[in-house]
């Protein structure tokens, strides 16, 4: 019945959810989401990516792929509240030196650097740059379920010695079971606790375990918890905000505004044909520890021959 | 990577799934499900209830509400395979003395007695009757999440001293978290292991934890695992057969026929308008540890005003 005051809830709806609608959210949606996060006591709201405009065509995506400071400012105004603003910066896909301003000139509070293991040196430079500019900084090491343990150890050592504030356990493929989350949390903690880093978790719902893995991580001492409204996110989606706030006992969190938002805005997205959430094709790629791209294509083609997809996917290994 | 040979998978699709379509399955559906369970290596197939025909109108339900031996025999024939046949008998709602035959004259292998705590004396009589007739017998103590621990202890003592083979942990309201399953499994084991009973688990998916709770139970030494195809079952449904067989490492289990069945038969049921599965109304009753009946009514009324439902449900406490 008790709660841990160090827990932080991070709303990743616009960022991970943006991956299923090319970030084309209406201004009304974003505005309502911001107000809802404040009302619900959510700690951070991730607005999207700081993607490099020389790599991605601005006409092919909504504005939250790029998160111009002015676009964020139009939503958050003077920020007279406790909700902090986050954006994600992908290693190798963000022109961070130019596109990330000094924090004192920006509405952003937290830079979330996302990296694959092999890009760690780039990620460290991005972390140092963001820290120097005054931001809180977290780092997502993606796809650890396919990485060698010794490489993860090296990455964690690098992060430990970097100025990053929080290191995320990321189940990119939705392939991990709670007992594996427990082991990873211990592994991450052993490597980073001595440097004073906190841990975070970002889960995917391929095997209907995003929420279960997130609350397992809470029990293992992980503090920063990613969730999305209605579990909106790539493929099978993420840990549901509504499940997470229902579970957390910190009185600052309030489920009711979240339910109101979902019935008003998330339901409408689904009605408009935006598709995400648990389904067998995502279960299959999760089970086989593969990137969901084949399952996303299967979904796009409106296929339901799951048994053929399973055979294709197994035989492709 | 290892597996426990004592694990048994119980397909409860017709029984718990029957609660959402009044047991009106086509003969083709049942026949295909039986063949699929054999192909998938499933250990038990529960056909439905042995409901008392003096209490329930046979015209208001499909035949699997009553599971006449002849109806089962029409599906299983001479049973030249390893798949065992189960039926559920509710304490107080089954005319067991008359409707459950001697096993030697019946296609049924396992009688699953389901009981609320206050009906335990009736349940014990049913267990003794079934055992005397030659059956394997299991017992589901329903709604333990709202029972007093001392009452559960008494029920477990009674079951320990009864001839029952397996005692089920049942999360009727889908309200339990994995850490609670772990504690319950230890509690049940302490009470029944000395009598040589095995444990089972029957989970509901109100908080997207049916699968997570089932695999937690496996890790805690629970052997009999209920699952349903496509998680078909009352309200938010049950642990998915496809997720469970994907997780279990016993080479006897095969996921492919399960996927084929779902894409052919389960999908068709959904297309015909049969409704089950995780949704916010079920999350709310699960979170509040309540019977899902109000959520089922909400679903039937095609309401989506989850925030009102939450207020109604909280205020009703």
Coordinates of C-alpha atoms in Angstrom, one line a residue:
Chain A
X1 CA 0.0 0.0 0.0
X2 CA 3.0 2.2 0.2
X3 CA 4.7 4.1 -2.7
X4 CA 8.2 5.2 -3.7
X5 CA 8.5 8.9 -4.1
X6 CA 11.3 8.5 -6.6
X7 CA 9.0 7.0 -9.2
X8 CA 8.5 9.1 -12.3
X9 CA 5.9 8.5 -15.0
X10 CA 6.8 9.5 -18.6
X11 CA 4.1 9.8 -21.1
X12 CA 5.5 8.7 -24.5
X13 CA 2.2 8.8 -26.4
X14 CA 3.2 11.4 -29.0
X15 CA 6.6 10.0 -29.6
X16 CA 6.0 6.2 -29.7
X17 CA 2.4 6.7 -30.8
X18 CA 3.6 9.0 -33.5
X19 CA 5.4 6.1 -35.1
X20 CA 1.9 4.7 -36.1
X21 CA 0.4 7.9 -37.6
X22 CA 3.6 9.6 -38.9
X23 CA 3.2 12.1 -36.0
X24 CA 0.1 13.6 -37.6
X25 CA -1.7 14.6 -34.4
X26 CA -4.2 17.4 -34.4
X27 CA -3.3 20.5 -32.3
X28 CA -6.5 19.8 -30.3
X29 CA -5.2 16.3 -29.5
X30 CA -1.8 17.5 -28.3
X31 CA -3.3 20.4 -26.3
X32 CA -5.7 18.0 -24.5
X33 CA -3.0 15.5 -23.9
X34 CA -0.8 18.2 -22.3
X35 CA -3.7 19.3 -20.0
X36 CA -4.5 15.7 -19.2
X37 CA -1.0 14.9 -18.2
X38 CA -1.0 17.9 -15.8
X39 CA -4.3 16.8 -14.3
X40 CA -3.2 13.2 -14.0
X41 CA 0.1 14.1 -12.2
X42 CA 2.3 12.6 -14.9
X43 CA 5.9 13.7 -14.5
X44 CA 7.2 14.0 -18.0
X45 CA 5.5 14.4 -21.4
X46 CA 7.6 13.4 -24.4
X47 CA 6.5 15.5 -27.4
X48 CA 8.3 13.5 -30.2
X49 CA 11.7 13.4 -31.9
X50 CA 14.2 16.0 -32.7
X51 CA 14.8 14.4 -36.1
X52 CA 17.3 15.8 -38.6
X53 CA 15.4 17.8 -41.3
X54 CA 18.2 17.1 -43.7
X55 CA 17.5 13.3 -43.3
X56 CA 13.7 13.4 -43.1
X57 CA 11.3 15.3 -45.3
X58 CA 9.2 17.7 -43.2
X59 CA 6.3 17.2 -45.6
X60 CA 6.2 13.5 -45.0
X61 CA 5.6 13.8 -41.2
X62 CA 3.6 15.8 -38.7
X63 CA 5.5 18.4 -36.7
X64 CA 6.2 16.2 -33.7
X65 CA 8.8 14.2 -35.7
X66 CA 10.9 17.4 -35.4
X67 CA 9.7 19.1 -32.2
X68 CA 10.7 22.6 -33.0
X69 CA 11.0 24.6 -29.8
X70 CA 8.4 27.0 -31.1
X71 CA 5.9 24.2 -31.7
X72 CA 6.3 23.0 -28.1
X73 CA 6.1 26.5 -26.8
X74 CA 2.8 27.0 -28.5
X75 CA 1.4 24.1 -26.4
X76 CA 3.1 24.7 -23.0
X77 CA 3.2 28.5 -22.9
X78 CA 4.8 29.7 -19.7
X79 CA 4.7 26.2 -18.1
X80 CA 3.2 27.1 -14.7
X81 CA 3.0 23.5 -13.6
X82 CA 5.1 20.5 -12.6
X83 CA 4.9 18.6 -15.9
X84 CA 8.3 18.5 -17.6
X85 CA 8.8 18.4 -21.3
X86 CA 10.9 15.7 -23.0
X87 CA 12.0 15.0 -26.6
X88 CA 13.8 12.0 -28.0
X89 CA 17.1 12.4 -30.0
X90 CA 18.2 9.4 -32.0
X91 CA 21.9 8.8 -32.3
X92 CA 22.8 9.4 -35.9
X93 CA 19.4 10.8 -36.8
X94 CA 19.5 14.1 -34.9
X95 CA 21.5 17.3 -35.8
X96 CA 21.8 17.9 -32.1
X97 CA 24.5 20.5 -32.1
X98 CA 22.3 22.8 -34.1
X99 CA 18.7 21.7 -33.3
X100 CA 19.0 21.4 -29.5
X101 CA 19.3 24.9 -28.0
X102 CA 20.5 26.0 -24.6
X103 CA 18.0 24.9 -22.0
X104 CA 17.6 28.4 -20.8
X105 CA 16.2 29.3 -24.3
X106 CA 14.1 26.2 -24.7
X107 CA 10.8 24.8 -23.3
X108 CA 12.4 21.4 -23.1
X109 CA 13.6 19.9 -19.8
X110 CA 14.7 16.4 -20.7
X111 CA 16.7 15.1 -23.7
X112 CA 16.2 11.4 -24.2
X113 CA 19.0 10.0 -26.3
X114 CA 18.2 6.7 -28.0
X115 CA 21.0 4.6 -29.4
X116 CA 21.9 1.1 -30.6
X117 CA 24.9 -0.5 -28.9
X118 CA 27.2 0.2 -31.8
X119 CA 26.4 3.9 -31.7
X120 CA 27.4 4.4 -28.1
X121 CA 30.3 6.8 -28.8
X122 CA 27.9 9.1 -30.7
X123 CA 25.3 8.8 -27.9
X124 CA 27.9 9.8 -25.3
X125 CA 28.8 12.9 -27.3
X126 CA 25.0 13.7 -27.5
X127 CA 24.6 13.2 -23.7
X128 CA 27.6 15.5 -23.0
X129 CA 26.3 18.1 -25.4
X130 CA 22.8 18.1 -23.8
X131 CA 24.2 18.1 -20.3
X132 CA 26.4 21.0 -21.1
X133 CA 23.4 22.9 -22.5
X134 CA 21.7 22.4 -19.1
X135 CA 19.2 19.6 -19.7
X136 CA 18.3 16.5 -17.8
X137 CA 19.4 13.6 -19.9
X138 CA 18.4 10.0 -20.2
X139 CA 19.6 7.2 -22.5
X140 CA 17.7 4.3 -24.1
X141 CA 20.0 1.5 -25.2
X142 CA 17.7 -0.1 -27.8
X143 CA 17.4 -3.8 -28.8
X144 CA 19.3 -5.2 -25.8
X145 CA 17.5 -8.5 -26.2
X146 CA 19.7 -9.2 -29.2
X147 CA 22.9 -7.7 -27.9
X148 CA 25.8 -9.5 -26.3
X149 CA 26.0 -9.2 -22.6
X150 CA 29.6 -8.0 -22.7
X151 CA 28.6 -5.2 -25.1
X152 CA 25.8 -4.1 -22.8
X153 CA 28.3 -4.1 -19.9
X154 CA 30.6 -1.9 -21.9
X155 CA 27.8 0.4 -22.8
X156 CA 26.7 0.7 -19.2
X157 CA 30.2 1.4 -18.1
X158 CA 30.4 4.3 -20.7
X159 CA 27.0 5.6 -19.5
X160 CA 28.1 5.3 -15.9
X161 CA 31.1 7.6 -16.5
X162 CA 29.0 10.0 -18.7
X163 CA 26.9 12.8 -17.2
X164 CA 23.6 11.0 -18.1
X165 CA 21.0 11.1 -15.3
X166 CA 18.9 8.0 -16.2
X167 CA 19.6 4.8 -18.1
X168 CA 16.7 3.0 -19.7
X169 CA 16.0 -0.8 -20.0
X170 CA 14.3 -1.0 -23.4
X171 CA 12.5 -4.0 -24.6
X172 CA 12.4 -2.9 -28.3
X173 CA 11.0 -6.2 -29.6
X174 CA 8.6 -7.0 -26.8
X175 CA 10.4 -10.3 -26.3
X176 CA 11.4 -10.2 -22.7
X177 CA 9.6 -12.0 -19.8
X178 CA 9.3 -10.5 -16.3
X179 CA 12.1 -12.8 -15.0
X180 CA 14.4 -11.4 -17.6
X181 CA 13.5 -7.9 -16.7
X182 CA 14.4 -8.7 -13.1
X183 CA 17.8 -10.0 -14.2
X184 CA 18.4 -7.0 -16.5
X185 CA 17.4 -4.6 -13.8
X186 CA 20.0 -6.2 -11.5
X187 CA 22.6 -6.1 -14.2
X188 CA 21.9 -2.4 -15.0
X189 CA 21.9 -1.5 -11.4
X190 CA 25.2 -3.2 -10.7
X191 CA 26.8 -1.3 -13.5
X192 CA 25.3 2.2 -12.9
X193 CA 24.3 2.6 -9.3
X194 CA 27.8 3.4 -8.1
X195 CA 27.7 6.4 -10.5
X196 CA 24.4 7.6 -9.0
X197 CA 22.4 6.9 -12.1
X198 CA 18.7 6.0 -11.9
X199 CA 17.1 3.4 -14.1
X200 CA 14.1 3.6 -16.4
X201 CA 12.0 1.1 -18.4
X202 CA 10.4 1.3 -21.8
X203 CA 8.3 -1.8 -22.6
X204 CA 6.5 -3.1 -25.7
X205 CA 3.3 -5.2 -25.6
X206 CA 4.0 -7.9 -28.1
X207 CA 3.4 -10.6 -25.6
X208 CA 0.9 -8.7 -23.5
X209 CA 3.7 -8.1 -21.0
X210 CA 4.4 -4.4 -21.3
X211 CA 2.5 -3.6 -18.1
X212 CA 3.7 -6.7 -16.3
X213 CA 7.3 -6.0 -17.2
X214 CA 7.0 -2.4 -16.0
X215 CA 5.6 -3.3 -12.6
X216 CA 8.2 -6.0 -12.3
X217 CA 10.8 -3.3 -13.0
X218 CA 9.3 -1.1 -10.3
X219 CA 9.7 -3.9 -7.8
X220 CA 13.3 -4.2 -8.9
X221 CA 14.1 -0.5 -8.1
X222 CA 13.5 1.0 -11.6
X223 CA 12.2 4.5 -11.2
X224 CA 11.4 6.1 -14.5
X225 CA 8.4 4.4 -16.2
X226 CA 7.3 5.0 -19.8
X227 CA 3.7 4.6 -20.6
X228 CA 1.3 5.7 -23.4
X229 CA -2.4 6.4 -23.4
X230 CA -4.4 3.4 -24.5
X231 CA -0.9 1.8 -25.0
X232 CA -0.5 3.7 -28.3
X233 CA 2.8 3.0 -29.8
X234 CA 4.6 1.1 -32.6
X235 CA 3.3 -2.3 -33.4
X236 CA 1.8 -3.9 -30.3
X237 CA 2.1 -0.6 -28.4
X238 CA 3.5 0.2 -25.0
X239 CA 2.7 -0.1 -21.3
X240 CA -0.8 1.5 -20.8
X241 CA -0.9 4.7 -18.9
X242 CA -4.3 3.7 -17.4
X243 CA -3.0 0.4 -16.1
X244 CA 0.2 2.0 -14.7
X245 CA -1.6 4.9 -12.9
X246 CA -4.1 2.3 -11.6
X247 CA -1.3 0.3 -10.1
X248 CA 0.9 3.2 -8.6
X249 CA -0.2 4.2 -5.2
X250 CA 1.4 7.6 -5.1
X251 CA -1.6 9.9 -4.4
X252 CA -0.3 12.5 -6.9
X253 CA -1.5 10.3 -9.8
X254 CA -5.1 10.5 -10.9
X255 CA -6.7 7.9 -13.3
X256 CA -9.9 9.8 -14.1
X257 CA -8.5 12.4 -16.5
X258 CA -6.7 9.6 -18.3
X259 CA -9.9 7.7 -18.9
X260 CA -11.6 10.9 -20.1
X261 CA -8.8 11.5 -22.6
X262 CA -9.0 8.0 -23.9
X263 CA -12.7 8.0 -24.4
X264 CA -12.6 11.3 -26.2
X265 CA -9.4 11.3 -28.2
X266 CA -7.7 7.9 -28.3
X267 CA -11.0 6.2 -29.3
X268 CA -11.4 8.7 -32.1
X269 CA -7.9 7.9 -33.5
X270 CA -8.9 4.2 -33.6
X271 CA -12.1 5.1 -35.4
X272 CA -10.1 7.0 -38.0
X273 CA -8.2 3.9 -38.8
X274 CA -5.0 4.4 -36.9
X275 CA -3.9 0.8 -35.9
X276 CA -1.8 -0.4 -33.0
X277 CA -2.0 -2.9 -30.2
X278 CA -1.5 -6.5 -29.3
X279 CA -2.1 -9.0 -32.1
X280 CA -0.7 -12.3 -33.1
X281 CA 1.8 -11.0 -35.7
X282 CA 3.4 -8.9 -32.9
X283 CA 3.3 -11.9 -30.6
X284 CA 5.2 -13.9 -33.2
X285 CA 8.0 -11.4 -33.7
X286 CA 8.2 -10.8 -29.9
X287 CA 8.4 -14.6 -29.3
X288 CA 11.2 -14.9 -31.9
X289 CA 13.0 -11.8 -30.6
X290 CA 12.8 -10.0 -33.9
X291 CA 12.3 -6.4 -35.0
X292 CA 8.5 -5.9 -35.6
X293 CA 9.0 -4.5 -39.1
X294 CA 7.6 -7.7 -40.8
X295 CA 4.6 -7.7 -38.4
X296 CA 4.0 -4.0 -39.2
X297 CA 4.0 -4.8 -42.9
X298 CA 1.6 -7.8 -42.3
X299 CA -0.7 -5.4 -40.4
X300 CA -0.5 -2.8 -43.2
X301 CA -1.4 -5.5 -45.8
X302 CA -4.5 -6.3 -43.7
X303 CA -3.4 -10.0 -43.6
X304 CA -4.7 -12.4 -41.0
X305 CA -3.0 -15.6 -42.1
X306 CA -1.0 -15.8 -38.9
X307 CA 0.1 -19.3 -39.4
X308 CA 1.7 -18.5 -42.7
X309 CA 3.4 -15.5 -41.1
X310 CA 4.7 -17.7 -38.3
X311 CA 6.2 -20.1 -40.9
X312 CA 7.7 -17.2 -42.9
X313 CA 9.2 -15.7 -39.7
X314 CA 10.6 -18.9 -38.3
X315 CA 12.0 -19.9 -41.6
X316 CA 13.6 -16.5 -42.1
X317 CA 15.7 -17.1 -39.0
Chain B
X1 CA 15.6 -23.3 -21.7
X2 CA 14.5 -26.3 -19.7
X3 CA 10.9 -27.4 -19.0
X4 CA 9.0 -29.1 -16.3
X5 CA 7.4 -32.4 -17.4
X6 CA 4.7 -32.0 -14.7
X7 CA 3.1 -29.0 -16.4
X8 CA -0.4 -29.5 -17.9
X9 CA -2.2 -27.2 -20.3
X10 CA -5.9 -27.0 -20.0
X11 CA -8.0 -25.5 -22.8
X12 CA -11.0 -23.7 -21.3
X13 CA -12.2 -22.1 -24.5
X14 CA -15.6 -23.8 -24.7
X15 CA -16.3 -23.4 -21.0
X16 CA -15.1 -19.8 -20.2
X17 CA -15.6 -18.7 -23.8
X18 CA -19.1 -20.2 -23.6
X19 CA -20.0 -17.5 -21.1
X20 CA -19.8 -14.9 -23.8
X21 CA -21.9 -16.6 -26.4
X22 CA -24.2 -18.7 -24.2
X23 CA -22.3 -21.8 -25.3
X24 CA -23.7 -21.5 -28.9
X25 CA -20.6 -23.0 -30.7
X26 CA -21.1 -24.6 -34.1
X27 CA -20.3 -28.4 -34.2
X28 CA -17.7 -27.5 -36.8
X29 CA -16.0 -25.1 -34.3
X30 CA -16.0 -27.7 -31.5
X31 CA -14.7 -30.5 -33.8
X32 CA -11.9 -28.3 -35.1
X33 CA -11.0 -27.2 -31.6
X34 CA -10.7 -30.8 -30.5
X35 CA -8.5 -31.7 -33.4
X36 CA -6.4 -28.6 -32.8
X37 CA -5.9 -29.4 -29.2
X38 CA -4.6 -32.8 -30.1
X39 CA -2.3 -31.4 -32.7
X40 CA -1.0 -28.7 -30.3
X41 CA -0.2 -31.2 -27.6
X42 CA -2.7 -29.6 -25.1
X43 CA -3.3 -31.9 -22.2
X44 CA -7.0 -31.3 -21.3
X45 CA -9.9 -29.9 -23.1
X46 CA -12.8 -28.5 -21.0
X47 CA -16.0 -28.9 -23.0
X48 CA -18.3 -26.8 -20.8
X49 CA -20.5 -27.1 -17.7
X50 CA -22.5 -29.9 -16.3
X51 CA -25.3 -27.5 -15.5
X52 CA -28.5 -28.6 -13.8
X53 CA -31.3 -28.8 -16.4
X54 CA -33.9 -28.1 -13.7
X55 CA -32.2 -24.8 -13.0
X56 CA -31.3 -23.7 -16.5
X57 CA -33.5 -23.8 -19.6
X58 CA -31.9 -26.0 -22.2
X59 CA -33.4 -23.8 -24.9
X60 CA -31.6 -20.7 -23.6
X61 CA -28.2 -22.1 -24.1
X62 CA -26.1 -24.2 -26.4
X63 CA -25.4 -27.8 -25.5
X64 CA -22.0 -27.2 -23.9
X65 CA -23.7 -25.6 -20.9
X66 CA -24.9 -29.1 -20.1
X67 CA -22.2 -31.4 -21.6
X68 CA -24.3 -34.5 -22.1
X69 CA -22.0 -37.4 -22.3
X70 CA -23.4 -38.3 -25.7
X71 CA -22.7 -34.8 -27.1
X72 CA -19.1 -35.2 -26.0
X73 CA -18.9 -38.7 -27.4
X74 CA -20.0 -37.4 -30.8
X75 CA -16.9 -35.2 -30.8
X76 CA -14.3 -37.5 -29.3
X77 CA -15.4 -40.9 -30.6
X78 CA -13.1 -43.6 -29.3
X79 CA -10.4 -41.2 -28.1
X80 CA -7.3 -42.7 -29.6
X81 CA -5.1 -39.9 -28.4
X82 CA -3.6 -38.3 -25.3
X83 CA -6.0 -35.3 -25.0
X84 CA -8.2 -35.7 -21.9
X85 CA -11.7 -34.5 -21.6
X86 CA -12.8 -32.2 -18.7
X87 CA -16.1 -30.6 -17.7
X88 CA -16.9 -28.1 -15.0
X89 CA -19.4 -28.7 -12.2
X90 CA -20.5 -25.7 -10.2
X91 CA -21.3 -26.3 -6.5
X92 CA -25.0 -25.8 -6.1
X93 CA -25.7 -25.6 -9.9
X94 CA -25.0 -29.2 -10.9
X95 CA -27.2 -32.2 -10.2
X96 CA -24.0 -34.3 -10.0
X97 CA -25.4 -37.4 -8.4
X98 CA -27.5 -38.0 -11.5
X99 CA -25.7 -36.1 -14.3
X100 CA -22.2 -37.4 -13.7
X101 CA -22.0 -41.0 -14.7
X102 CA -19.4 -43.6 -13.7
X103 CA -16.2 -42.8 -15.5
X104 CA -16.1 -46.2 -17.1
X105 CA -19.3 -45.3 -18.9
X106 CA -18.3 -41.7 -19.8
X107 CA -16.0 -40.0 -22.2
X108 CA -15.0 -37.6 -19.4
X109 CA -11.7 -37.9 -17.6
X110 CA -11.6 -34.8 -15.3
X111 CA -14.3 -33.2 -13.2
X112 CA -13.5 -29.6 -12.3
X113 CA -15.5 -28.6 -9.3
X114 CA -16.0 -24.8 -9.0
X115 CA -17.0 -23.3 -5.7
X116 CA -17.2 -20.2 -3.7
X117 CA -15.7 -20.4 -0.2
X118 CA -19.1 -20.6 1.5
X119 CA -20.0 -23.7 -0.5
X120 CA -17.0 -25.8 0.5
X121 CA -19.0 -28.5 2.2
X122 CA -21.0 -29.1 -1.0
X123 CA -17.8 -29.0 -3.1
X124 CA -16.2 -31.6 -0.9
X125 CA -19.2 -33.9 -1.4
X126 CA -19.0 -33.4 -5.2
X127 CA -15.3 -34.1 -5.1
X128 CA -15.8 -37.3 -3.2
X129 CA -18.7 -38.4 -5.5
X130 CA -16.6 -37.8 -8.6
X131 CA -13.5 -39.5 -7.1
X132 CA -15.7 -42.5 -6.2
X133 CA -17.0 -42.7 -9.7
X134 CA -13.3 -42.9 -11.0
X135 CA -12.5 -39.4 -12.2
X136 CA -9.6 -37.2 -11.9
X137 CA -10.9 -34.2 -9.9
X138 CA -9.8 -30.6 -9.5
X139 CA -11.3 -27.8 -7.5
X140 CA -11.5 -24.0 -8.3
X141 CA -12.0 -21.8 -5.3
X142 CA -13.5 -18.8 -6.9
X143 CA -13.1 -15.1 -5.9
X144 CA -10.3 -15.6 -3.4
X145 CA -9.3 -12.0 -3.9
X146 CA -12.3 -11.0 -1.8
X147 CA -12.1 -13.8 0.7
X148 CA -10.6 -13.7 4.2
X149 CA -7.2 -15.4 4.4
X150 CA -8.4 -17.6 7.3
X151 CA -11.4 -18.8 5.3
X152 CA -9.1 -19.7 2.4
X153 CA -6.9 -21.5 4.9
X154 CA -9.8 -23.6 6.1
X155 CA -10.9 -24.3 2.5
X156 CA -7.4 -25.5 1.6
X157 CA -7.3 -27.7 4.7
X158 CA -10.6 -29.3 3.7
X159 CA -9.3 -29.8 0.1
X160 CA -6.0 -31.2 1.4
X161 CA -7.9 -33.9 3.3
X162 CA -10.3 -34.6 0.4
X163 CA -9.5 -36.9 -2.5
X164 CA -9.1 -33.9 -4.9
X165 CA -6.1 -34.1 -7.3
X166 CA -5.5 -30.5 -8.1
X167 CA -6.4 -27.2 -6.4
X168 CA -6.7 -24.1 -8.5
X169 CA -5.7 -20.5 -7.7
X170 CA -8.5 -18.6 -9.5
X171 CA -8.3 -14.8 -10.1
X172 CA -12.0 -14.5 -10.8
X173 CA -12.0 -10.7 -11.0
X174 CA -8.6 -10.2 -12.8
X175 CA -7.5 -8.1 -9.8
X176 CA -4.3 -9.8 -8.8
X177 CA -0.8 -8.7 -9.6
X178 CA 2.1 -11.2 -10.2
X179 CA 3.6 -10.6 -6.7
X180 CA 0.2 -11.6 -5.2
X181 CA 0.1 -14.7 -7.3
X182 CA 3.5 -15.6 -5.9
X183 CA 2.3 -15.1 -2.4
X184 CA -0.9 -17.1 -3.0
X185 CA 1.0 -19.9 -4.7
X186 CA 3.2 -20.2 -1.6
X187 CA 0.1 -20.1 0.7
X188 CA -1.7 -22.8 -1.4
X189 CA 1.4 -24.9 -1.5
X190 CA 2.1 -24.7 2.2
X191 CA -1.5 -25.9 2.8
X192 CA -1.8 -28.7 0.2
X193 CA 1.7 -30.0 -0.7
X194 CA 1.8 -32.3 2.3
X195 CA -1.3 -34.0 1.0
X196 CA 0.3 -34.5 -2.4
X197 CA -2.0 -32.1 -4.2
X198 CA -0.9 -30.3 -7.3
X199 CA -1.8 -26.7 -8.0
X200 CA -3.4 -25.0 -11.0
X201 CA -4.1 -21.4 -12.1
X202 CA -7.0 -19.8 -13.8
X203 CA -6.4 -16.2 -14.7
X204 CA -8.4 -13.3 -16.1
X205 CA -7.1 -10.5 -18.3
X206 CA -8.8 -7.4 -16.8
X207 CA -5.4 -5.8 -16.2
X208 CA -3.6 -7.5 -19.1
X209 CA -2.0 -9.8 -16.5
X210 CA -3.6 -13.2 -17.3
X211 CA -0.5 -14.4 -19.1
X212 CA 2.0 -12.7 -16.8
X213 CA 0.2 -14.2 -13.8
X214 CA 0.2 -17.6 -15.3
X215 CA 3.9 -17.7 -16.1
X216 CA 4.6 -16.2 -12.6
X217 CA 2.6 -19.2 -11.2
X218 CA 4.7 -21.6 -13.4
X219 CA 7.8 -20.2 -11.8
X220 CA 6.2 -20.7 -8.3
X221 CA 5.6 -24.4 -9.0
X222 CA 2.0 -24.3 -10.2
X223 CA 1.5 -27.1 -12.8
X224 CA -2.0 -27.0 -14.3
X225 CA -2.4 -24.0 -16.5
X226 CA -5.7 -22.8 -17.9
X227 CA -5.7 -21.0 -21.2
X228 CA -8.2 -20.2 -24.0
X229 CA -7.7 -19.6 -27.7
X230 CA -7.5 -15.9 -28.5
X231 CA -8.1 -15.5 -24.7
X232 CA -11.8 -16.1 -25.3
X233 CA -13.6 -15.9 -22.0
X234 CA -15.9 -13.9 -19.8
X235 CA -15.3 -10.2 -19.8
X236 CA -11.6 -9.5 -20.4
X237 CA -11.0 -13.1 -21.2
X238 CA -8.3 -15.5 -20.0
X239 CA -4.7 -16.4 -20.5
X240 CA -4.1 -16.8 -24.2
X241 CA -3.3 -20.3 -25.4
X242 CA -1.0 -18.8 -28.1
X243 CA 1.1 -16.8 -25.6
X244 CA 1.3 -19.8 -23.2
X245 CA 2.4 -22.3 -25.7
X246 CA 4.9 -19.8 -27.1
X247 CA 6.4 -19.5 -23.6
X248 CA 6.4 -23.2 -22.6
X249 CA 9.5 -25.0 -23.7
X250 CA 8.1 -28.6 -23.6
X251 CA 8.6 -29.9 -27.1
X252 CA 5.3 -31.6 -27.0
X253 CA 3.5 -28.3 -27.5
X254 CA 3.1 -26.9 -31.0
X255 CA 2.0 -23.3 -31.6
X256 CA 1.2 -23.6 -35.3
X257 CA -2.1 -25.4 -35.2
X258 CA -3.3 -22.9 -32.5
X259 CA -2.6 -20.0 -34.9
X260 CA -4.4 -21.8 -37.7
X261 CA -7.4 -22.3 -35.5
X262 CA -7.5 -18.7 -34.4
X263 CA -7.2 -17.3 -37.9
X264 CA -10.0 -19.6 -39.1
X265 CA -12.5 -19.9 -36.3
X266 CA -11.8 -17.4 -33.5
X267 CA -11.6 -14.5 -35.9
X268 CA -14.9 -15.6 -37.4
X269 CA -16.6 -15.4 -34.0
X270 CA -15.3 -11.9 -33.5
X271 CA -16.6 -11.0 -37.0
X272 CA -20.0 -12.3 -36.0
X273 CA -20.1 -9.9 -33.1
X274 CA -19.1 -12.0 -30.1
X275 CA -17.3 -9.7 -27.8
X276 CA -14.6 -10.4 -25.2
X277 CA -11.1 -9.2 -24.3
X278 CA -9.3 -6.5 -22.4
X279 CA -11.0 -3.1 -22.3
X280 CA -11.1 -0.2 -19.8
X281 CA -14.4 -1.2 -18.2
X282 CA -12.8 -4.6 -17.2
X283 CA -9.6 -2.9 -16.1
X284 CA -11.7 -0.8 -13.8
X285 CA -13.6 -3.7 -12.1
X286 CA -10.3 -5.6 -11.9
X287 CA -8.5 -2.6 -10.3
X288 CA -11.3 -2.3 -7.8
X289 CA -11.5 -6.0 -7.2
X290 CA -15.1 -6.4 -8.2
X291 CA -17.1 -8.9 -10.1
X292 CA -17.1 -8.0 -13.8
X293 CA -20.9 -8.0 -14.1
X294 CA -21.2 -4.2 -14.3
X295 CA -18.5 -4.1 -16.9
X296 CA -20.2 -6.8 -18.9
X297 CA -23.4 -4.7 -18.8
X298 CA -21.5 -1.6 -19.9
X299 CA -20.1 -3.6 -22.8
X300 CA -23.5 -4.9 -23.8
X301 CA -24.9 -1.4 -23.8
X302 CA -22.1 -0.4 -26.1
X303 CA -21.1 2.4 -23.8
X304 CA -17.6 4.0 -24.0
X305 CA -17.9 6.6 -21.3
X306 CA -15.2 5.0 -19.2
X307 CA -14.8 8.0 -16.9
X308 CA -18.5 7.9 -15.9
X309 CA -18.2 4.1 -15.4
X310 CA -15.2 4.6 -13.2
X311 CA -17.0 7.2 -11.1
X312 CA -20.1 4.9 -10.8
X313 CA -18.0 2.0 -9.8
X314 CA -15.8 3.8 -7.3
X315 CA -18.9 5.5 -5.7
X316 CA -20.7 2.1 -5.5
X317 CA -18.1 0.8 -3.2

